[in-house]
PDB file of C-alpha atoms in Angstrom:
ATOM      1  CA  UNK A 600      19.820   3.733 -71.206  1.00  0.00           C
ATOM      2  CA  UNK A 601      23.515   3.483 -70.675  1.00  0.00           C
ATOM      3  CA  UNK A 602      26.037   1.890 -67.940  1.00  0.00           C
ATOM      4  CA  UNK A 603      28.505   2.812 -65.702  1.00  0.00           C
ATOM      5  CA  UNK A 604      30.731   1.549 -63.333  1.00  0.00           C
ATOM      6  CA  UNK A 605      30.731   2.486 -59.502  1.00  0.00           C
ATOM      7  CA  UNK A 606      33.166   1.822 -56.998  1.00  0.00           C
ATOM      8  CA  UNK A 607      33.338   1.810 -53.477  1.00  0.00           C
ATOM      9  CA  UNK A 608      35.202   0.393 -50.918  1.00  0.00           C
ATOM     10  CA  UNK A 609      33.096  -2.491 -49.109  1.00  0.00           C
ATOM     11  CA  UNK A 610      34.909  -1.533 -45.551  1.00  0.00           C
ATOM     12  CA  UNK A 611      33.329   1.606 -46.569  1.00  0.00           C
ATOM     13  CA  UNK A 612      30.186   0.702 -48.199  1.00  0.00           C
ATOM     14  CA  UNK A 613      29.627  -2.554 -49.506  1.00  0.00           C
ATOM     15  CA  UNK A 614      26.864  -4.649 -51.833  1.00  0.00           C
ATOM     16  CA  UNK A 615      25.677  -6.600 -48.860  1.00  0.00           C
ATOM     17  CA  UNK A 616      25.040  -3.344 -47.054  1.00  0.00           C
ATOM     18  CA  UNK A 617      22.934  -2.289 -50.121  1.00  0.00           C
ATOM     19  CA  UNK A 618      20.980  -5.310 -50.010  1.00  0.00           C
ATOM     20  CA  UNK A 619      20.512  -4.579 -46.490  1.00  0.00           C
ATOM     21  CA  UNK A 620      19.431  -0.943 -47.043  1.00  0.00           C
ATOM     22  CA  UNK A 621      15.347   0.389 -46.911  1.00  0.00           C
ATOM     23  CA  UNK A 622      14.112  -0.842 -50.158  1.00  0.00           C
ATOM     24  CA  UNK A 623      17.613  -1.830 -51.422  1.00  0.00           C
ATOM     25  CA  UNK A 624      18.377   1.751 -52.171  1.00  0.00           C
ATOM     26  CA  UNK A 625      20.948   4.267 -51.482  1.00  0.00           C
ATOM     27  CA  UNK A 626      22.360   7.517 -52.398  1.00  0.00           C
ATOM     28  CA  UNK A 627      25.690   6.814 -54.274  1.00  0.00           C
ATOM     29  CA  UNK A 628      27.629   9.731 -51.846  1.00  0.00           C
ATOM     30  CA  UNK A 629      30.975  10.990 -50.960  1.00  0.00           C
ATOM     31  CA  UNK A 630      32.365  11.053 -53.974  1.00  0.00           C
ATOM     32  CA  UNK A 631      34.452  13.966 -54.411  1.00  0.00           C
ATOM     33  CA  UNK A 632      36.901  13.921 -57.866  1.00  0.00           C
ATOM     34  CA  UNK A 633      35.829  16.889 -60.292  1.00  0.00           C
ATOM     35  CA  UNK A 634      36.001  14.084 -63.139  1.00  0.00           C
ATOM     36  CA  UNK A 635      33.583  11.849 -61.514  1.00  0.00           C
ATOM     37  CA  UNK A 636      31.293  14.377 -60.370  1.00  0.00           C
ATOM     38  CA  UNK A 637      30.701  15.589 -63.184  1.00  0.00           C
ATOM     39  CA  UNK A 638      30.015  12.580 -64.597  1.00  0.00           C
ATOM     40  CA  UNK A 639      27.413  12.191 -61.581  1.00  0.00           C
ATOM     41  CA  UNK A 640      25.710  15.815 -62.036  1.00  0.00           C
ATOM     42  CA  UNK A 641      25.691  15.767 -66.030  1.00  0.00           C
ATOM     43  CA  UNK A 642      25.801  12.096 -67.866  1.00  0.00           C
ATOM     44  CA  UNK A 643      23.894   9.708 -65.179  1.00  0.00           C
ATOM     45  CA  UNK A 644      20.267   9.591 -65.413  1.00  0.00           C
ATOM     46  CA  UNK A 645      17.349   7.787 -64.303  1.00  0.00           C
ATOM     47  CA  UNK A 646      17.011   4.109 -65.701  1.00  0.00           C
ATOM     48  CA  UNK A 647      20.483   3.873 -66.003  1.00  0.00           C
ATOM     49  CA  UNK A 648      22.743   0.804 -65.169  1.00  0.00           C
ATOM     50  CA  UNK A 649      25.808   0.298 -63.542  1.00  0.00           C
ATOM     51  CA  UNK A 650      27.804  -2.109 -62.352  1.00  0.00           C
ATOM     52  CA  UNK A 651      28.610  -1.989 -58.565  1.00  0.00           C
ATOM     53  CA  UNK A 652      32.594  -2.394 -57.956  1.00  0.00           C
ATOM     54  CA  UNK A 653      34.351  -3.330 -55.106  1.00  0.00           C
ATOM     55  CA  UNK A 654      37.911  -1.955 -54.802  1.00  0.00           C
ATOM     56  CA  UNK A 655      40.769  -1.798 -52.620  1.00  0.00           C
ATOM     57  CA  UNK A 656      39.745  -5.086 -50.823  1.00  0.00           C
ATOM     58  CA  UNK A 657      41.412  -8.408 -50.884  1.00  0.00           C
ATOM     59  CA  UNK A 658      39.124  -9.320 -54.456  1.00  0.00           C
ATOM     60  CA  UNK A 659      38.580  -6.242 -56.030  1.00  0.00           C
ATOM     61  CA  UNK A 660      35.685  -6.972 -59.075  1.00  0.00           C
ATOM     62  CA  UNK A 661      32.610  -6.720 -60.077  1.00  0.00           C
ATOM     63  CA  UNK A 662      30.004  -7.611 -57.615  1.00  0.00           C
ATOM     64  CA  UNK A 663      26.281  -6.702 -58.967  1.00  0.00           C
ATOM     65  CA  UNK A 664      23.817  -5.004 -60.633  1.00  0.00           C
ATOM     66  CA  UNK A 665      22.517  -1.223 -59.613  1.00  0.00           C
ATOM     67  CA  UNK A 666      19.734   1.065 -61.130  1.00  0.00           C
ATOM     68  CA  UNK A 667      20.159   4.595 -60.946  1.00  0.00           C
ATOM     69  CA  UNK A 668      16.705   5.918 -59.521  1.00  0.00           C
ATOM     70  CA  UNK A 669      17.514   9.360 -59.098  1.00  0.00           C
ATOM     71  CA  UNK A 670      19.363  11.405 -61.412  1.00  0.00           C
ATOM     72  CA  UNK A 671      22.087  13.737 -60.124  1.00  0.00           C
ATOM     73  CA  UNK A 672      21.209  16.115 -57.162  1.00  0.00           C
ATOM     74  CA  UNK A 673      23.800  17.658 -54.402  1.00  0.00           C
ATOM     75  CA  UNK A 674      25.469  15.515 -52.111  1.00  0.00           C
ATOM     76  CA  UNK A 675      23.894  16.965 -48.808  1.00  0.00           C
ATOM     77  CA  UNK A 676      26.967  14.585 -46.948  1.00  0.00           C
ATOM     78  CA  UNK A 677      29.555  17.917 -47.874  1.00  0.00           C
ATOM     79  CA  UNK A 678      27.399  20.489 -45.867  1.00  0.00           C
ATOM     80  CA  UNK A 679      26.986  17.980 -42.487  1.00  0.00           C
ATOM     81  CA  UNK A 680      29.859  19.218 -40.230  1.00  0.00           C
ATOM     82  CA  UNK A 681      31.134  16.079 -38.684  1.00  0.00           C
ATOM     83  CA  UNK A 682      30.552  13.567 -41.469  1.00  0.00           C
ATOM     84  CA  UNK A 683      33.412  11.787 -43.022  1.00  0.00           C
ATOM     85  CA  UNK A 684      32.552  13.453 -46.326  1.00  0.00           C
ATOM     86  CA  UNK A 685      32.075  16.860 -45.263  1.00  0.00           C
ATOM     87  CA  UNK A 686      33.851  19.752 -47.502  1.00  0.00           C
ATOM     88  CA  UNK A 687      34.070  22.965 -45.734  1.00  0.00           C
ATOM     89  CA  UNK A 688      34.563  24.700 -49.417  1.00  0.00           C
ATOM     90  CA  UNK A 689      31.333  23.046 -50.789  1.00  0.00           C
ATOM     91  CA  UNK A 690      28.242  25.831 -50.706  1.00  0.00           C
ATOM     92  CA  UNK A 691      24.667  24.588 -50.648  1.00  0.00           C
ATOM     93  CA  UNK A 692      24.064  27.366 -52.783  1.00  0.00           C
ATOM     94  CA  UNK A 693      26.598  26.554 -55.193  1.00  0.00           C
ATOM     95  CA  UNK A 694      26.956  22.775 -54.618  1.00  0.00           C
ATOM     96  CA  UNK A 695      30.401  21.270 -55.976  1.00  0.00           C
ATOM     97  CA  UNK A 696      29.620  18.042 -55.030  1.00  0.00           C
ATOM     98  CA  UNK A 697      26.995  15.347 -56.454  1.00  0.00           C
ATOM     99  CA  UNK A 698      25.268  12.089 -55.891  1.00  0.00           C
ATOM    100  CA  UNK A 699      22.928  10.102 -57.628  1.00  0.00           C
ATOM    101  CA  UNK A 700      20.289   7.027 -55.755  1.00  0.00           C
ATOM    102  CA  UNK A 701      20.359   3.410 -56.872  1.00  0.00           C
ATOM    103  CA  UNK A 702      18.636   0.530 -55.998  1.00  0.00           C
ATOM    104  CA  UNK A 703      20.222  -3.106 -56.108  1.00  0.00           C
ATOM    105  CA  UNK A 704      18.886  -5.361 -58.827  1.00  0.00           C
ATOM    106  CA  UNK A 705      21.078  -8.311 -58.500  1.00  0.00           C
ATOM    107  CA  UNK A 706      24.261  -9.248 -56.031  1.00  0.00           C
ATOM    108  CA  UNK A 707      26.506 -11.874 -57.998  1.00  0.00           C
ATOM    109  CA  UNK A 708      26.447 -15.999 -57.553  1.00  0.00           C
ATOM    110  CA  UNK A 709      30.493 -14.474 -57.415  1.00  0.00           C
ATOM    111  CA  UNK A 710      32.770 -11.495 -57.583  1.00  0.00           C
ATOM    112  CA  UNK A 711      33.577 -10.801 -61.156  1.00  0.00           C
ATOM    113  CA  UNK A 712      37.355 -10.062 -60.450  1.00  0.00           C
ATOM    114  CA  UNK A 713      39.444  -7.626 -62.022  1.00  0.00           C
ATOM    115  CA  UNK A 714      42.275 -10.400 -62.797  1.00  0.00           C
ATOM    116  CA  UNK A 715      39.465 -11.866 -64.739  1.00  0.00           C
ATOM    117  CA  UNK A 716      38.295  -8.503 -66.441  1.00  0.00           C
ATOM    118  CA  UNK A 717      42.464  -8.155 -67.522  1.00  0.00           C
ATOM    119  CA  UNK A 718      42.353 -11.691 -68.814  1.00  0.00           C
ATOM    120  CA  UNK A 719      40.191 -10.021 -71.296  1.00  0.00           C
ATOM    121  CA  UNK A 720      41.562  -6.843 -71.719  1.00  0.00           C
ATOM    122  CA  UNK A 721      43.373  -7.664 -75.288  1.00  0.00           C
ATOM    123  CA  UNK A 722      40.027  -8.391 -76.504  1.00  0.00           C
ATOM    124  CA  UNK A 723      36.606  -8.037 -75.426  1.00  0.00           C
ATOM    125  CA  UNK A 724      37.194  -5.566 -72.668  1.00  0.00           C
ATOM    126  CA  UNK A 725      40.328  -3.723 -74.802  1.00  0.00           C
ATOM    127  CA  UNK A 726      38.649  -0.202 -74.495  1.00  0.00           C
ATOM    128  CA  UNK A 727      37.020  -0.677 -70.805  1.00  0.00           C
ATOM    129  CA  UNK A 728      37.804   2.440 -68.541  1.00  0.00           C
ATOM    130  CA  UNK A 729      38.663   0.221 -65.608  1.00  0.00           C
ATOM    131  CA  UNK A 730      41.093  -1.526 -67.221  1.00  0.00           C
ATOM    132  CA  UNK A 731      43.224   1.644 -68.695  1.00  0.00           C
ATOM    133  CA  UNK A 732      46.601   2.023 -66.701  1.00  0.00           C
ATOM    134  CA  UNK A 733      46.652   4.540 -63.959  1.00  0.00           C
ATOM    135  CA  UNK A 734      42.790   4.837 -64.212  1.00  0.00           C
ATOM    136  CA  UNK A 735      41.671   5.424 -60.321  1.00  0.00           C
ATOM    137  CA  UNK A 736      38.110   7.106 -61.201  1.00  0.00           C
ATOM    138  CA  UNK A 737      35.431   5.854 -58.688  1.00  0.00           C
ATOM    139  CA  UNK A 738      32.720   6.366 -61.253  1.00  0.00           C
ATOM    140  CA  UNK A 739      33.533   5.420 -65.190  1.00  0.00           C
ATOM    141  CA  UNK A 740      31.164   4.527 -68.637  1.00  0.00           C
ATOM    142  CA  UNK A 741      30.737   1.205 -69.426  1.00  0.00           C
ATOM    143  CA  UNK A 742      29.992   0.484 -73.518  1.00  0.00           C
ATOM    144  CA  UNK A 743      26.951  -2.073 -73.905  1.00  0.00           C
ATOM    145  CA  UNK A 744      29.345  -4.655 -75.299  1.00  0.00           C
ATOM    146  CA  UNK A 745      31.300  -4.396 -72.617  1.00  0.00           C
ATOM    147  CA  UNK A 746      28.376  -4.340 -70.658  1.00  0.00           C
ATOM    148  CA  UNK A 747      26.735  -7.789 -72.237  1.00  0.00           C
ATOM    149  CA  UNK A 748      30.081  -9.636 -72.088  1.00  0.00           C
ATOM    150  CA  UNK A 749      30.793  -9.220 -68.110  1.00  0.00           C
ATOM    151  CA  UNK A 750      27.229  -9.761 -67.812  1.00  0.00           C
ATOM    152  CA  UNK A 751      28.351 -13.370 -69.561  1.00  0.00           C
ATOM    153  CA  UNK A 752      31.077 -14.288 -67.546  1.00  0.00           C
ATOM    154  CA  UNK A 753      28.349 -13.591 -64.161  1.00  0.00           C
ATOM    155  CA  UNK A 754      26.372 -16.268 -65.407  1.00  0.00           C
TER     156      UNK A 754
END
């Protein structure tokens, strides 16, 4: 198994509108960065764990626990005409874009916030993705120690 992290915007999509999803489970869409994509189509499998992130919001952190359900399959949302995520280059023939399902597994007593996460970042959290400067990816690795440490501070 391995982890990731996944952000979204919760004006966009957020944890409580997971929870409130049919059985908790969503397709992680509209993502649309070559980078992350690929990271989607190739690396994130089944049984995997990530940590959902919410960003560009007053408290941007860490805010639960997701399981990936479904490995990577195209993102039908770039072939809808209409839809906010809708790529008029994308080809369902020759998808370019990706998405994988997850299923909340626990929302957070609290937001794990990234002011916290940089309180750590000379130590624990010193090779963490999310904390790298100028890092912006929506969808990033997460080693297990880094993994077991935030899962610390949730408690």
């Amino acid at each position: 198994m391995n982890y990731w992290l996944l952000k979204s915007e919760p004006d966009s999509f957020s944890i409580e509108d997971l929870a409130r999803a049919p059985r908790k489970t969503t397709s992680w869409d509209g993502v649309r960065n070559f980078q992350a994509r690929n990271t989607l189509r190739d690396a994130i499998k089944k049984g995997d764990q990530a940590f959902f992130y919410h960003s560009s919001c007053e408290v941007p952190g860490i805010a639960g626990i997701v399981s990936v359900v479904k490995s990577g399959y195209p993102d039908a949302t770039a072939f809808e005409r209409g839809h906010h995520h809708y790529d008029a280059d994308s080809d369902p023939k020759n998808p370019r874009w990706f998405t994988v399902d997850v299923r909340l597994e626990r929302r957070f007593q609290r937001v794990v916030s990234l002011d916290e996460l940089r309180a750590y970042a000379g130590g624990p959290l010193r090779s963490m993705i999310l904390l790298r400067k100028g890092n912006r990816l929506s969808v990033t690795a997460v080693t297990k120690s880094e993994w077991q440490f935030i899962l610390s501070l949730a408690s």
